[in-house]
Amino acid sequence: MIKIHNTLSNKKEDFLPLNLPNVKMYVCGITPYDETHLGHGRAYVTFDVVRRWLVESGFKVTYVQNITDVDDKIIAKAGAGCQVSGIREVAEKYIQAYFEVMDQLNVQRADKYPKATEHIIEMIKWIESLVVGEFAYVVEGDVYFEVAKFKDYGKLSNRKLDDMKSGARVAVDERKKSPLDFALWKAAKEGEPSWDSPWGKGRPAWHIECSVMSTKYLGEQFDIHGGGLDLVFPHHENEIAQTEAKTHKPWVKYWLHNGFVNINKQKMSKSLGNFFTLKDIFKKFDPMVVRFFLLSTHYRSPINYSDQELDNAKEAYGKIMKFIADVDFIISKTTEHAPSVERKDMAEDFLPYEEKFKAQMDDDFNTAGAIAAIFELIRFCHKTIESGDREKECLTLMKEKVLGLCGVLGMRFDNSKIQTFDSCEIEELIADRETARKNKDFKKSDEIRDKLAKQGIIIEDTAQGTRWTHA
Ligand SMILES: [Zn+2]
């Protein structure tokens, strides 16, 4: 049974989707006005793994992720007087950039990426029904949601309405009934792209699109809604209010939130200016190392980003790569021989490690624990190899098992990046060394020995000649 930490109850709960074996999942997507940064990387790698594990566990997952393609920042980038086509052009550029880095991180595509500008009519209808139901009011072309009318407001972020009211700053917009009321529709300002509505020309505010598009594609009630921790309040709180005020039923069963990426213990954010784009990070580190780094910490915990942390991840990830290279190498050197009589079924030996991996993933997608299980499996394989068990069949199975678990986490291993050993080249170097030794050129023979040692090749001089093994 998978257990999921639900922000709504602030507890770990058994995962029971509404309509087995289907799982409907929605994750708040990007606002495409700039390059994708590491914070996005963390969120979408997190939910990619959530989805992969649910699929691996036999669920049929439908994954929807929106694209906020109308927003102040996109409008600013498109320039004064821009039309809808202008903001779409900006959005398109950064949507492509987003997919490019997500592909590099091996994030599988969602089933649907609905765009806000393509759902304006549905949003207007939704807002109209909130106005009719007296959950929303109109002021000079703007429409606001009246928070006081929704009795459950604060249930996700665990805040009390009275505390929020006393904590709220003096209303910036005095036309609002309460500073907590949030915009559903914004009247058009000069030079902004806009759409016609019953309240005049304008555009939808941010929160409403998620309610409208998620329910359009996943139904009025669905299983999982995800996003970064910074979205709990007000975004997700507002999403709940405007959805349940309209449908009058509980909306999302499980709310999942991933932790922040910190830089020097401070939250990485665009507004603080201490952010790194994935594009820049990939200039220094392989995207798979970045993915490995992100998965090395439980998704709910904060993760600290630094070059040192990435170097550590690179080293750890390199150990998996080296294991695969080693096994490939030994396989290439192994001549088939009959399995020893007493040997039991090898697959059974791997089971404890696979079970541990599964237990960790079932426990609220604990990828850090799952990675630890992969390393335990690798240690077990090394021990088996050292004990002299080098049958091709067994080695191939080892490789398959390790790659299989890595694959569940979406870590792919590019063969071209795995260091392989060219045995012809090694034999040639050994022959050169023999010649050097015969000529008493010990300096040269030592040089060759060192060169081989650097590649992990250990040579041994025996009465039968020089033998070599892989360290
Ligand atoms: Zn959202």
Short mmCIF file of N, CA, C and O in Angstrom, two decimals, residues 2 31 33 91 190-191 205 210 247 307 319 348 374-375 384 420:
data_model
loop_
_atom_site.label_atom_id
_atom_site.label_comp_id
_atom_site.label_asym_id
_atom_site.label_seq_id
_atom_site.Cartn_x
_atom_site.Cartn_y
_atom_site.Cartn_z
N ILE A 2 0.62 2.14 -0.93
CA ILE A 2 1.39 3.38 -0.99
C ILE A 2 0.84 4.35 0.07
O ILE A 2 -0.37 4.48 0.23
N THR A 31 4.75 29.50 -15.82
CA THR A 31 4.38 30.75 -16.47
C THR A 31 5.54 31.06 -17.40
O THR A 31 6.62 31.43 -16.94
N TYR A 33 7.75 32.93 -19.17
CA TYR A 33 8.25 34.27 -19.52
C TYR A 33 9.76 34.34 -19.41
O TYR A 33 10.36 35.38 -19.66
N ALA A 91 5.30 33.29 -24.86
CA ALA A 91 5.03 32.04 -24.15
C ALA A 91 5.60 30.86 -24.94
O ALA A 91 6.27 30.00 -24.36
N GLU A 190 -4.78 49.88 -20.05
CA GLU A 190 -4.35 50.40 -21.35
C GLU A 190 -3.25 49.52 -21.94
O GLU A 190 -2.28 49.19 -21.25
N GLY A 191 -3.38 49.16 -23.20
CA GLY A 191 -2.28 48.49 -23.89
C GLY A 191 -2.07 47.03 -23.52
O GLY A 191 -1.03 46.45 -23.84
N ALA A 205 -7.61 36.20 -13.82
CA ALA A 205 -6.52 36.22 -12.84
C ALA A 205 -5.92 34.81 -12.80
O ALA A 205 -6.44 33.88 -13.41
N CYS A 210 -6.50 27.13 -12.87
CA CYS A 210 -6.21 25.77 -12.40
C CYS A 210 -7.50 25.02 -12.05
O CYS A 210 -7.62 23.84 -12.34
N THR A 247 -18.74 23.70 -7.06
CA THR A 247 -19.20 22.31 -7.24
C THR A 247 -19.92 21.77 -5.99
O THR A 247 -20.64 20.79 -6.08
N ASP A 307 27.69 23.98 -5.82
CA ASP A 307 28.54 23.19 -6.72
C ASP A 307 29.07 21.96 -5.99
O ASP A 307 29.19 20.88 -6.55
N LYS A 319 29.40 6.24 -9.37
CA LYS A 319 29.60 4.88 -8.84
C LYS A 319 28.63 3.90 -9.50
O LYS A 319 28.98 2.75 -9.73
N GLU A 348 16.48 -14.66 -6.79
CA GLU A 348 16.01 -14.63 -5.41
C GLU A 348 16.92 -13.79 -4.52
O GLU A 348 16.47 -13.15 -3.57
N ILE A 374 19.44 0.95 -3.91
CA ILE A 374 20.20 0.64 -5.14
C ILE A 374 21.67 0.44 -4.80
O ILE A 374 22.31 -0.50 -5.28
N PHE A 375 22.21 1.30 -3.93
CA PHE A 375 23.63 1.15 -3.56
C PHE A 375 23.87 -0.13 -2.76
O PHE A 375 24.91 -0.75 -2.91
N THR A 384 29.45 -10.43 -4.66
CA THR A 384 29.23 -11.68 -5.39
C THR A 384 30.31 -11.86 -6.47
O THR A 384 30.85 -12.94 -6.64
N THR A 420 33.97 2.63 -21.00
CA THR A 420 34.16 1.21 -21.31
C THR A 420 35.64 0.96 -21.57
O THR A 420 36.39 1.87 -21.90
#
